Coordinates of C-alpha atoms in Angstrom, one line a residue:
Chain A
M269 CA 0.0 0.1 -0.1
S270 CA 3.1 2.3 1.2
N271 CA 4.3 1.6 -1.8
A272 CA 1.0 1.9 -4.3
L273 CA 0.8 5.8 -2.3
S274 CA 4.6 6.6 -2.6
L275 CA 4.5 5.9 -6.0
A276 CA 1.3 7.9 -6.7
W277 CA 2.8 10.6 -5.0
R278 CA 5.9 10.9 -7.1
T279 CA 4.3 10.0 -10.9
L280 CA 2.1 13.0 -10.1
V281 CA 4.7 16.0 -8.9
R282 CA 6.4 14.9 -12.2
R283 CA 4.9 17.7 -13.9
P284 CA 4.5 20.2 -10.8
R285 CA 2.6 23.1 -13.1
R286 CA -0.2 20.8 -14.6
L287 CA -1.0 19.5 -10.9
L288 CA -1.3 22.3 -10.0
L289 CA -3.2 23.6 -12.5
F290 CA -5.6 21.0 -12.0
I291 CA -5.8 21.2 -8.4
A292 CA -6.8 25.0 -8.6
G293 CA -9.7 23.9 -10.7
V294 CA -10.8 21.2 -8.3
T295 CA -10.2 24.2 -5.4
V296 CA -12.6 25.8 -7.2
A297 CA -15.2 23.8 -7.8
A298 CA -14.9 22.1 -4.1
A299 CA -15.0 26.2 -2.9
V300 CA -18.5 26.4 -4.5
L301 CA -19.7 22.8 -3.6
I302 CA -19.0 24.2 -0.1
D303 CA -20.9 27.5 -0.6
M304 CA -23.9 25.8 -2.1
V305 CA -24.1 23.4 1.3
M306 CA -23.5 26.3 3.5
L307 CA -25.9 28.5 1.5
A308 CA -28.6 25.4 0.9
E309 CA -30.4 25.8 4.8
G310 CA -28.1 28.8 6.0
L311 CA -30.3 30.7 6.6
Q312 CA -32.8 28.7 7.9
R313 CA -30.2 27.5 10.7
S314 CA -28.7 31.1 11.2
L315 CA -32.6 31.8 12.1
S316 CA -33.7 29.1 14.3
D317 CA -30.1 30.1 15.9
L318 CA -31.5 33.4 16.9
L319 CA -35.1 32.4 17.6
E320 CA -33.4 30.0 20.1
E321 CA -31.4 32.8 21.5
T322 CA -34.2 34.3 22.6
G323 CA -34.9 32.1 24.9
Y324 CA -38.8 31.7 23.8
Q325 CA -39.6 28.6 22.8
V326 CA -43.1 29.6 21.1
R327 CA -44.5 32.4 18.8
V328 CA -47.8 33.5 19.4
V329 CA -48.7 35.8 15.4
P330 CA -52.3 36.9 14.2
K331 CA -53.5 34.8 11.2
G332 CA -52.0 34.9 8.6
T333 CA -48.9 36.4 9.5
L334 CA -44.9 36.5 10.2
P335 CA -43.7 38.2 13.2
F336 CA -43.5 41.9 12.1
E337 CA -44.2 40.9 8.4
T338 CA -47.9 43.2 8.4
E339 CA -49.1 45.7 10.4
A340 CA -51.7 43.0 11.5
A341 CA -52.1 42.4 15.6
I342 CA -53.4 40.6 17.9
L343 CA -55.6 43.2 20.5
H344 CA -55.7 43.2 24.7
S345 CA -52.6 41.8 24.2
T346 CA -52.1 41.8 27.8
R347 CA -55.3 39.9 28.7
V348 CA -54.6 37.3 26.1
A349 CA -51.2 37.0 27.5
A350 CA -52.6 36.7 30.8
A351 CA -54.7 34.3 29.5
F352 CA -52.3 32.2 28.0
S353 CA -49.5 32.6 31.5
A354 CA -52.0 30.5 32.9
D355 CA -51.6 27.4 31.6
P356 CA -48.9 25.4 34.0
R357 CA -47.2 24.4 31.2
I358 CA -46.0 27.9 30.2
A359 CA -43.9 29.8 31.9
D360 CA -43.6 33.2 30.5
V361 CA -45.8 35.2 27.9
V362 CA -44.1 38.8 26.1
P363 CA -46.2 40.7 24.5
L364 CA -44.2 42.6 21.5
W365 CA -45.5 45.0 19.1
G366 CA -43.5 47.6 16.8
R367 CA -43.9 50.6 14.6
T368 CA -41.9 53.8 13.0
I369 CA -41.6 56.4 15.4
Y370 CA -38.7 59.5 15.5
A371 CA -36.1 60.6 17.8
S372 CA -34.5 63.2 18.3
S373 CA -32.2 65.3 20.0
P374 CA -31.3 69.2 20.9
G375 CA -30.0 70.2 17.4
A376 CA -30.3 67.2 15.7
E377 CA -32.6 66.6 13.1
A378 CA -35.4 64.0 13.9
V379 CA -34.9 60.2 12.3
A380 CA -37.3 58.0 11.7
T381 CA -36.7 54.4 13.8
F382 CA -38.2 51.3 14.2
G383 CA -39.3 51.1 17.9
Y384 CA -40.2 47.9 19.9
G385 CA -42.4 47.9 22.5
A386 CA -42.0 44.9 25.3
P387 CA -42.7 45.0 28.9
A388 CA -40.6 46.3 31.4
G389 CA -37.8 44.3 32.4
T390 CA -37.6 42.0 29.1
A391 CA -35.6 41.7 26.3
P392 CA -35.6 38.8 25.0
T393 CA -34.7 39.8 21.2
L394 CA -31.7 42.4 22.7
R395 CA -28.4 42.2 23.3
L396 CA -27.7 44.8 26.0
R397 CA -24.0 46.3 25.3
V398 CA -24.1 49.2 27.5
G399 CA -25.9 50.1 30.6
R400 CA -28.8 47.9 31.6
T401 CA -32.0 47.2 29.7
L402 CA -35.8 48.6 30.5
E403 CA -37.1 48.9 33.5
R404 CA -39.4 51.3 34.2
L405 CA -41.9 54.0 31.7
G406 CA -40.4 56.8 30.2
E407 CA -36.8 54.2 28.7
V408 CA -35.8 53.3 26.1
V409 CA -32.9 50.8 24.9
I410 CA -31.3 52.6 21.9
N411 CA -29.5 50.6 19.1
R412 CA -25.4 51.6 18.4
D413 CA -26.6 53.3 15.3
L414 CA -28.8 55.9 16.9
A415 CA -25.9 56.3 20.2
E416 CA -23.5 57.1 17.4
R417 CA -25.6 58.8 15.2
F418 CA -26.9 61.6 18.4
R419 CA -23.6 60.3 20.0
L420 CA -25.9 59.1 22.9
S421 CA -24.9 56.7 25.9
P422 CA -27.2 55.3 29.1
G423 CA -28.8 58.4 31.3
D424 CA -28.6 60.6 28.4
S425 CA -32.0 62.0 26.9
L426 CA -33.7 61.6 24.2
L427 CA -37.2 63.0 22.0
V428 CA -39.6 60.1 20.4
G429 CA -42.6 61.4 18.9
L430 CA -44.5 60.1 15.7
E431 CA -44.6 61.7 12.4
P432 CA -43.1 65.3 12.0
D433 CA -46.0 67.6 11.6
P434 CA -46.1 69.0 8.6
A435 CA -47.4 72.9 9.6
V436 CA -44.6 73.6 12.2
G437 CA -42.1 70.5 11.7
A438 CA -42.1 68.5 15.1
L439 CA -42.4 65.5 16.3
R440 CA -46.5 64.9 16.7
S441 CA -47.3 63.2 21.0
R442 CA -43.8 63.6 21.6
R443 CA -42.0 63.0 25.2
V444 CA -38.6 62.4 26.4
V445 CA -37.6 59.4 27.6
R446 CA -34.2 58.3 28.4
V447 CA -31.6 55.8 28.1
S448 CA -30.7 53.3 29.9
G449 CA -28.8 51.4 27.8
V450 CA -27.7 50.2 24.6
A451 CA -28.0 47.4 22.2
D452 CA -28.3 45.0 19.2
F453 CA -31.2 44.4 18.8
M454 CA -31.4 40.8 16.7
F455 CA -33.6 41.1 14.3
A456 CA -33.1 45.2 13.2
A457 CA -32.0 45.4 9.7
A458 CA -28.2 46.4 9.2
G459 CA -27.5 50.6 9.7
S460 CA -31.6 51.1 10.8
A461 CA -32.3 53.5 13.7
T462 CA -33.4 51.1 16.3
L463 CA -34.6 51.8 19.5
A464 CA -36.9 49.6 22.2
L465 CA -39.7 51.5 25.0
T466 CA -42.0 50.0 27.9
L467 CA -45.2 48.6 25.4
E468 CA -47.4 51.1 27.6
D469 CA -44.9 54.0 26.4
L470 CA -44.9 52.9 22.7
W471 CA -49.0 52.4 22.9
A472 CA -49.2 56.0 24.5
L473 CA -47.3 57.2 21.8
A474 CA -49.2 55.8 19.2
G475 CA -52.3 57.1 20.8
T476 CA -54.0 53.5 21.3
T477 CA -55.7 51.8 24.3
S478 CA -56.6 48.6 22.6
E479 CA -53.2 47.3 23.8
P480 CA -52.0 45.1 20.5
A481 CA -48.9 43.3 20.0
A482 CA -47.4 41.7 16.5
L483 CA -46.3 39.2 18.6
L484 CA -46.5 36.6 21.7
M485 CA -43.2 35.2 23.1
I486 CA -43.8 32.2 25.2
R487 CA -41.2 30.4 27.6
V488 CA -42.6 27.1 28.2
A489 CA -41.8 25.6 31.4
A490 CA -39.1 23.2 31.6
D491 CA -40.2 19.9 32.1
A492 CA -43.4 21.1 28.7
N493 CA -43.2 19.4 25.2
P494 CA -43.2 23.3 23.1
Y495 CA -44.4 21.3 20.4
A496 CA -47.4 20.3 22.4
V497 CA -47.9 23.6 24.0
A498 CA -48.3 25.3 20.3
R499 CA -51.0 22.8 18.8
E500 CA -52.9 23.1 22.1
L501 CA -53.1 26.8 21.8
R502 CA -54.3 27.0 18.1
G503 CA -57.0 24.5 18.8
R504 CA -57.6 27.9 21.7
D505 CA -57.5 29.8 19.7
T506 CA -58.6 30.2 15.7
S507 CA -58.1 33.6 14.9
V508 CA -53.8 33.8 15.5
D509 CA -51.7 31.4 14.4
V510 CA -49.2 29.2 16.8
Y511 CA -45.8 28.0 16.2
A512 CA -42.9 26.8 17.9
I513 CA -39.6 27.3 16.4
P514 CA -38.9 24.2 14.5
E515 CA -42.8 25.1 12.9
I516 CA -41.4 28.6 12.2
I517 CA -37.8 27.5 10.4
E518 CA -40.5 25.0 8.6
A519 CA -42.9 28.1 7.1
A520 CA -39.4 30.0 6.5
G521 CA -37.5 27.6 4.6
D522 CA -41.0 26.6 2.5
R523 CA -40.7 30.3 1.1
L524 CA -36.4 29.5 0.7
T525 CA -36.9 26.4 -1.3
Y526 CA -35.0 28.6 -4.6
F527 CA -31.8 29.2 -2.1
Q528 CA -31.9 24.9 -1.7
Q529 CA -32.6 23.7 -5.6
L530 CA -30.0 26.6 -6.4
S531 CA -27.4 24.8 -4.3
L532 CA -28.5 21.5 -5.4
V533 CA -28.0 22.5 -9.2
L534 CA -24.8 24.6 -8.2
G535 CA -23.4 22.0 -6.1
T536 CA -24.3 19.1 -8.7
V537 CA -22.1 20.8 -11.4
S538 CA -19.2 21.5 -9.6
L539 CA -18.8 17.9 -8.2
G540 CA -19.6 17.2 -12.2
V541 CA -16.5 19.6 -12.8
A542 CA -14.4 17.9 -10.4
F543 CA -14.8 14.8 -11.6
L544 CA -14.2 15.7 -15.0
L545 CA -10.7 17.6 -14.1
V546 CA -9.6 14.5 -12.0
T547 CA -10.5 12.2 -14.6
T548 CA -8.2 14.0 -17.4
L549 CA -5.8 14.5 -15.7
L550 CA -5.6 10.9 -14.7
T551 CA -5.9 10.5 -17.9
L552 CA -4.0 12.2 -20.0
S553 CA -0.7 11.4 -17.3
V554 CA -2.3 7.4 -18.0
N555 CA -1.0 7.7 -21.5
E556 CA 1.5 10.1 -21.7
R557 CA 2.9 7.1 -19.2
W558 CA 2.0 3.8 -21.8
G559 CA 5.2 2.7 -22.1
E560 CA 5.7 3.5 -18.4
V561 CA 2.8 1.3 -17.0
A562 CA 3.1 -1.6 -19.5
A563 CA 6.2 -2.2 -18.5
L564 CA 5.8 -2.1 -14.6
R565 CA 3.3 -4.7 -15.7
A566 CA 5.5 -6.2 -17.5
L567 CA 8.3 -6.1 -14.4
G568 CA 5.2 -7.9 -12.5
V569 CA 3.1 -5.2 -10.8
T570 CA 0.2 -7.0 -9.9
R571 CA -3.3 -5.0 -12.0
G572 CA -4.3 -4.7 -8.9
R573 CA -1.2 -2.3 -7.5
M574 CA -1.3 -0.2 -10.9
L575 CA -5.3 0.0 -10.1
A576 CA -3.8 1.3 -6.8
Q577 CA -1.4 3.4 -7.7
V578 CA -3.7 5.6 -10.4
A579 CA -7.1 5.3 -7.7
W580 CA -4.3 6.9 -5.0
Q581 CA -3.7 10.1 -7.5
G582 CA -7.2 11.1 -7.8
L583 CA -8.0 11.0 -4.4
M584 CA -4.7 13.2 -3.6
I585 CA -5.6 16.0 -6.3
S586 CA -9.4 15.5 -4.3
A587 CA -7.5 15.8 -1.1
A588 CA -5.7 19.1 -1.7
G589 CA -8.4 20.4 -4.2
T590 CA -10.7 19.4 -1.1
V591 CA -8.7 21.0 1.8
A592 CA -7.7 24.4 0.1
G593 CA -11.5 24.0 -1.2
I594 CA -13.3 24.8 2.0
A595 CA -10.6 27.5 3.2
A596 CA -11.4 29.3 -0.6
G597 CA -14.8 28.2 0.3
L598 CA -15.3 30.1 3.8
I599 CA -13.1 33.3 3.0
I600 CA -16.0 33.2 -0.2
A601 CA -19.2 32.3 1.7
R602 CA -17.3 35.4 4.2
Y603 CA -17.5 37.5 1.1
L604 CA -21.2 37.0 -0.2
D605 CA -22.7 36.7 3.0
G606 CA -21.8 40.3 3.8
I607 CA -23.5 41.9 0.7
L608 CA -26.3 40.1 0.9
T609 CA -27.1 40.2 4.5
S610 CA -26.8 44.8 3.5
F611 CA -30.0 44.3 1.9
P612 CA -32.5 46.9 2.9
G613 CA -34.7 45.4 5.9
L614 CA -32.8 42.2 7.0
P615 CA -32.0 41.4 10.4
V616 CA -28.5 42.1 10.2
N617 CA -27.5 39.3 12.5
L618 CA -29.3 36.7 9.8
S619 CA -26.3 34.7 8.1
F620 CA -27.1 32.9 4.4
F621 CA -24.2 31.3 5.2
V622 CA -23.6 28.9 8.1
L623 CA -21.6 25.4 8.0
D624 CA -23.0 23.4 9.5
R625 CA -20.7 19.7 10.7
N626 CA -23.0 17.8 9.3
D627 CA -22.8 19.2 6.2
A628 CA -19.4 19.8 5.6
L629 CA -18.2 16.4 5.8
L630 CA -21.0 15.0 4.4
A631 CA -19.2 18.1 1.5
I632 CA -15.8 16.6 1.7
G633 CA -17.0 12.6 1.6
L634 CA -18.6 13.8 -1.6
L635 CA -15.6 15.0 -3.0
V636 CA -13.3 12.3 -1.8
V637 CA -15.7 10.0 -3.3
T638 CA -15.8 12.6 -6.9
G639 CA -11.8 11.6 -6.8
L640 CA -12.1 7.9 -6.2
L641 CA -14.9 8.1 -9.2
A642 CA -13.1 10.1 -11.2
G643 CA -10.0 8.1 -10.7
L644 CA -11.4 4.3 -11.6
Y645 CA -11.4 4.6 -15.2
P646 CA -7.7 6.3 -15.7
A647 CA -6.8 3.8 -12.9
W648 CA -9.1 0.2 -14.9
R649 CA -6.9 1.2 -18.0
A650 CA -3.6 1.8 -16.9
A651 CA -4.7 -1.7 -14.9
S652 CA -5.5 -3.7 -18.3
V653 CA -3.4 -2.7 -20.3
N654 CA -2.4 -5.4 -23.1
I655 CA 1.2 -5.2 -22.1
A656 CA 2.6 -7.1 -24.9
A657 CA 0.8 -4.9 -27.6
V658 CA 2.5 -1.6 -25.7
L659 CA 6.0 -2.7 -26.2
R660 CA 5.3 -3.9 -29.6
E661 CA 3.6 -0.6 -30.7
E662 CA 6.4 1.6 -28.7
I663 CA 9.3 -0.3 -30.9
E664 CA 7.4 -0.2 -34.4
Chain B
M106 CA 22.3 -32.1 -17.8
K107 CA 21.3 -28.7 -17.5
S108 CA 17.9 -28.1 -16.3
V109 CA 16.1 -26.0 -18.8
V110 CA 14.1 -22.3 -17.8
A111 CA 11.5 -21.7 -20.5
E112 CA 10.6 -24.1 -23.3
A113 CA 7.7 -23.6 -26.5
R114 CA 6.3 -25.9 -28.4
A115 CA 4.8 -26.1 -32.0
L116 CA 4.4 -21.8 -30.8
H117 CA 2.7 -19.8 -33.0
R118 CA 1.5 -16.0 -32.3
T119 CA -0.9 -13.8 -34.5
Y120 CA -2.0 -10.6 -33.9
M121 CA -4.3 -7.8 -35.0
R122 CA -3.2 -5.0 -36.7
G123 CA -6.3 -3.0 -37.2
D124 CA -8.2 -5.1 -39.7
T125 CA -5.2 -7.7 -40.8
P126 CA -4.4 -10.9 -38.6
V127 CA -0.3 -10.4 -38.5
R128 CA 0.8 -14.0 -37.9
A129 CA 3.4 -13.3 -36.5
I130 CA 5.4 -16.4 -34.9
R131 CA 4.5 -19.7 -37.3
G132 CA 5.6 -22.9 -35.4
I133 CA 8.8 -22.2 -33.2
D134 CA 10.4 -24.8 -31.2
I135 CA 12.5 -23.5 -28.7
T136 CA 14.2 -24.7 -24.7
I137 CA 16.1 -22.4 -23.0
Q138 CA 18.1 -24.0 -20.4
A139 CA 20.0 -22.8 -17.4
A140 CA 22.7 -20.9 -17.4
D141 CA 23.2 -20.9 -21.5
Y142 CA 22.9 -17.3 -23.6
V143 CA 20.9 -17.3 -26.5
A144 CA 21.2 -15.0 -28.8
I145 CA 17.8 -14.3 -31.4
L146 CA 19.2 -11.9 -34.4
G147 CA 16.7 -11.3 -37.4
P148 CA 15.7 -8.6 -39.8
S149 CA 13.1 -6.2 -38.2
G150 CA 9.2 -7.3 -38.2
C151 CA 10.1 -11.0 -37.7
G152 CA 9.1 -12.1 -34.4
K153 CA 11.3 -11.7 -32.5
S154 CA 10.3 -9.6 -29.7
T155 CA 7.2 -11.1 -30.1
L156 CA 8.8 -14.5 -29.4
L157 CA 10.6 -13.1 -26.0
N158 CA 7.3 -11.8 -25.2
L159 CA 5.5 -15.0 -24.9
L160 CA 8.9 -17.0 -23.3
G161 CA 8.7 -14.4 -20.2
G162 CA 4.8 -14.0 -20.2
I163 CA 3.9 -11.4 -20.7
D164 CA 2.0 -12.5 -24.0
I165 CA -0.3 -15.4 -24.5
P166 CA 0.2 -17.8 -27.6
T167 CA -2.5 -18.8 -29.7
A168 CA -1.2 -22.0 -30.7
G169 CA 1.1 -24.2 -29.0
S170 CA 2.4 -23.9 -25.4
V171 CA 5.2 -22.1 -23.1
R172 CA 6.6 -23.6 -20.1
L173 CA 8.4 -21.1 -18.5
L174 CA 9.8 -22.6 -15.2
G175 CA 7.7 -26.1 -15.3
H176 CA 4.7 -23.5 -15.9
D177 CA 2.3 -23.6 -19.0
T178 CA 1.5 -19.5 -19.3
R179 CA -1.9 -20.1 -20.7
E180 CA -2.7 -22.0 -17.5
L181 CA -2.4 -19.7 -15.2
S182 CA -4.3 -16.7 -14.1
D183 CA -3.0 -13.3 -15.6
R184 CA -2.1 -12.7 -10.9
R185 CA 0.3 -15.6 -10.7
L186 CA 1.4 -14.9 -14.4
T187 CA 2.3 -11.8 -12.9
R188 CA 4.0 -13.0 -9.5
L189 CA 6.6 -15.4 -11.6
R190 CA 7.5 -13.3 -13.6
L191 CA 8.6 -10.8 -10.8
E192 CA 9.6 -13.1 -9.2
K193 CA 11.9 -15.7 -11.3
V194 CA 11.7 -13.0 -14.8
G195 CA 14.1 -9.9 -15.1
F196 CA 13.4 -7.7 -18.4
V197 CA 15.2 -5.5 -20.1
F198 CA 14.0 -3.2 -22.2
Q199 CA 15.0 -1.6 -25.1
R200 CA 14.1 2.2 -23.8
F201 CA 15.0 1.4 -20.5
H202 CA 11.4 2.2 -18.6
L203 CA 13.1 3.3 -15.5
L204 CA 10.5 5.3 -13.5
P205 CA 11.5 9.2 -13.8
A206 CA 10.1 10.1 -10.7
L207 CA 12.5 7.3 -8.8
S208 CA 16.0 7.7 -8.2
A209 CA 18.4 4.6 -10.1
A210 CA 18.6 2.9 -6.1
E211 CA 15.0 3.3 -6.5
N212 CA 13.9 1.6 -9.8
V213 CA 16.4 -0.9 -9.0
E214 CA 14.2 -1.2 -5.8
L215 CA 10.7 -1.3 -7.4
P216 CA 10.5 -5.1 -8.1
M217 CA 11.9 -5.8 -4.6
A218 CA 9.1 -3.7 -3.1
E219 CA 6.2 -5.2 -4.8
A220 CA 8.0 -8.6 -3.9
G221 CA 7.6 -7.7 -0.2
L222 CA 11.2 -7.1 0.5
P223 CA 12.1 -4.9 3.4
R224 CA 12.9 -1.7 3.1
P225 CA 16.6 -2.2 4.6
R226 CA 17.5 -5.1 2.9
R227 CA 15.6 -3.7 -0.4
R228 CA 18.3 -0.7 -0.4
A229 CA 21.8 -2.7 0.0
R230 CA 20.8 -5.4 -2.3
A231 CA 19.5 -2.4 -4.6
E232 CA 22.9 -0.6 -4.2
D233 CA 24.9 -3.9 -4.2
L234 CA 23.6 -4.3 -8.2
L235 CA 24.6 -1.0 -9.1
D236 CA 28.1 -1.8 -7.8
Y237 CA 27.6 -4.5 -9.7
V238 CA 27.1 -2.6 -13.2
G239 CA 29.4 0.1 -12.1
L240 CA 27.4 2.5 -11.2
S241 CA 27.9 2.4 -7.6
H242 CA 28.6 6.2 -7.9
R243 CA 24.9 7.1 -9.6
V244 CA 22.6 5.1 -6.8
D245 CA 21.1 8.3 -5.9
H246 CA 20.8 9.9 -9.3
R247 CA 17.4 10.5 -11.5
P248 CA 17.3 8.9 -14.7
G249 CA 16.8 11.7 -16.4
Q250 CA 20.8 13.0 -14.5
L251 CA 22.0 10.0 -16.3
S252 CA 23.5 8.7 -19.6
G253 CA 21.4 6.2 -22.2
G254 CA 24.5 3.1 -21.0
E255 CA 24.3 4.0 -17.4
M256 CA 20.3 3.8 -17.8
Q257 CA 20.8 0.7 -19.5
R258 CA 23.1 -0.7 -16.5
V259 CA 20.3 0.4 -13.7
A260 CA 17.6 -1.6 -16.2
I261 CA 19.8 -4.3 -15.7
A262 CA 20.4 -4.4 -12.5
R263 CA 16.6 -3.8 -11.5
A264 CA 15.5 -7.1 -14.0
L265 CA 18.5 -8.9 -11.5
A266 CA 16.4 -7.5 -8.1
N267 CA 14.8 -10.5 -7.5
K268 CA 17.6 -12.6 -8.4
P269 CA 15.9 -14.4 -11.5
A270 CA 16.2 -17.9 -13.0
L271 CA 16.0 -15.9 -16.8
I272 CA 17.1 -12.6 -17.9
L273 CA 14.8 -11.1 -21.0
A274 CA 16.7 -8.4 -23.2
D275 CA 14.8 -6.9 -26.1
E276 CA 17.5 -5.1 -28.6
P277 CA 19.0 -3.6 -25.3
T278 CA 21.6 -1.6 -27.6
G279 CA 19.0 -0.5 -29.5
E280 CA 19.0 2.7 -28.3
L281 CA 23.1 3.0 -27.2
D282 CA 26.0 3.8 -29.3
Q283 CA 28.1 1.6 -30.4
D284 CA 31.3 1.8 -28.2
T285 CA 28.4 1.7 -25.2
G286 CA 27.0 -0.7 -26.5
A287 CA 29.7 -2.8 -26.4
E288 CA 29.8 -2.3 -23.0
I289 CA 26.3 -3.3 -22.3
G290 CA 27.4 -6.5 -23.5
E291 CA 30.3 -7.5 -21.7
L292 CA 28.1 -6.6 -18.7
F293 CA 25.7 -9.7 -20.4
L294 CA 29.1 -11.4 -20.6
R295 CA 30.3 -10.9 -17.2
L296 CA 26.1 -12.0 -16.0
N297 CA 26.3 -15.4 -18.1
R298 CA 29.4 -15.7 -16.7
D299 CA 28.1 -15.5 -13.1
G300 CA 25.7 -18.2 -13.7
T301 CA 22.2 -16.3 -15.0
T302 CA 20.7 -17.4 -18.2
L303 CA 20.1 -14.7 -20.7
V304 CA 18.1 -14.6 -23.4
I305 CA 18.5 -11.0 -25.9
V306 CA 16.8 -10.9 -29.7
T307 CA 19.1 -8.0 -30.9
H308 CA 20.0 -7.0 -34.4
D309 CA 24.0 -6.3 -32.6
T310 CA 26.0 -9.1 -33.5
S311 CA 28.3 -8.4 -31.3
L312 CA 25.5 -9.1 -29.0
A313 CA 25.5 -12.9 -30.1
R314 CA 29.1 -13.8 -30.7
P315 CA 29.4 -14.4 -27.5
A316 CA 26.2 -16.7 -27.1
T317 CA 26.0 -20.1 -26.2
V318 CA 23.0 -20.4 -28.7
V319 CA 22.5 -18.5 -31.4
H320 CA 19.0 -18.7 -32.9
R321 CA 17.9 -16.2 -36.6
M322 CA 14.6 -16.2 -37.0
R323 CA 12.7 -15.2 -40.4
D324 CA 9.6 -14.3 -41.2
G325 CA 7.9 -15.8 -37.7
A326 CA 10.0 -18.9 -37.7
L327 CA 13.5 -20.1 -36.2
Q328 CA 16.4 -21.2 -37.5
T329 CA 19.5 -22.7 -35.0
E330 CA 22.9 -21.6 -35.4
A331 CA 24.5 -24.4 -31.7
K332 CA 27.4 -23.2 -31.3
P333 CA 30.5 -25.0 -29.2

């Protein structure tokens, strides 16, 4: 085995420039495959990770919508949440609402922001950076974009209100709030100004008394099954949709099937390219060494050993291309992710390209098997050489 | 009485060149005895190389039989025939067929590695054989760094690697100039005097001169010129 391996390696490196070119080709194919594997379910995995990070396993939304997708709302959400909370399998219910509000600072122009409303003391979709979360009325948590724009830090004041009155230019329903903290908003779009107020403050600002919520987030008790809770709540209130996180991911996946189709097609093409590159190189190599192959067989090298030698070469090329391809694929994925997640409206914390260990192993396995299969034809040619005919033709 | 290393009886070999059958060997009988130095002479295309390939078990007769060290080559599986060649037959080709990626010693080691000899022993034997053919100073040189004569010496050392019962050489001086060819001829003579059985197919009459048996071939048939 080691002899065939050593011979395979030394035969391959006889033409180093050509070998490097072919490995570069396999590297590109491997990089595309890795990226396609990452893309196929990357968005769903990323969304799943974000949803899980909140610690709330069930979402209740107005019938036929996804969270914050439309302006539809669950009315009287405090009462609804209290009713849900009575269920012993439910540990906590957090209503969330959101709408566009304006923020301004002395001497600065008002900017439109997305304002989340959450009950005081809760911050399920925030990653606090500085200060503390909302604890009482009149407080606000702002994101880093807003903090930088108005040069704000915890303890500073901020003017918030509804859209400016066109006649006087001042914000309507304006009030002064105090910044309690600066946070990253997990579902905020890149570059967007975002803030969180208490639900009561947001409802008051909007002038609504119907206590609307775009979403109820439910944390189930430790011993409860989120699926069972979701199914039970669905049956209890037909005006809402209730999802456990995997069901949200599945619903999102239905809308993202084109990513999977694109990945499947491009991934298959990349495997085909890798296959053809390896087969071409090895067939060329065997053809060039035809006399040498016949002589080796004459000297007593078995068909199996000949086959193994060429098959090893296929594996070596695909292994080298796979290693380089993974590195290239990760770099390309990072670059493409930067482009795709900068699209307006997309949560900045989502990723399109997520590397899952099992999928990565699958891609590596596919590339190695492709290398092995690609080596089979030239290996078979080398193993089945007609020794006498080749030696005869060589001297004729 | 000397033992028989190889013998062919009523040997025929026809192969196809495109759509045309070529009757390369037509009813040859030949016996190679241990320690013989057999030279086969003849014009190009008369079937010399085909006969050599048949005797060495790298080609199978269309009719008749070849017994190589007592084994009928038609009755052996490819695996057993390959093993027989590896262990009992040494080949020397006109175009040397050394592996360019390997050093002289590694080329000589190749058949020993294939036969499963441990690395230290095959290295030592390769160095001894290269010394025997006068290349002790070229052990680590690659074929590209050697002259034609030196490459053929390495090929001869490789043929001797597994202590074969028979060495078959096909036009071993065909790619060499006259002086180098003469040196290779002297090496073959020395081999034979040291007990190696040789069959050499050649145009080079100087290689045939020291032979114990000389065969002349014409149109696939053999004419024997016995020598004392």
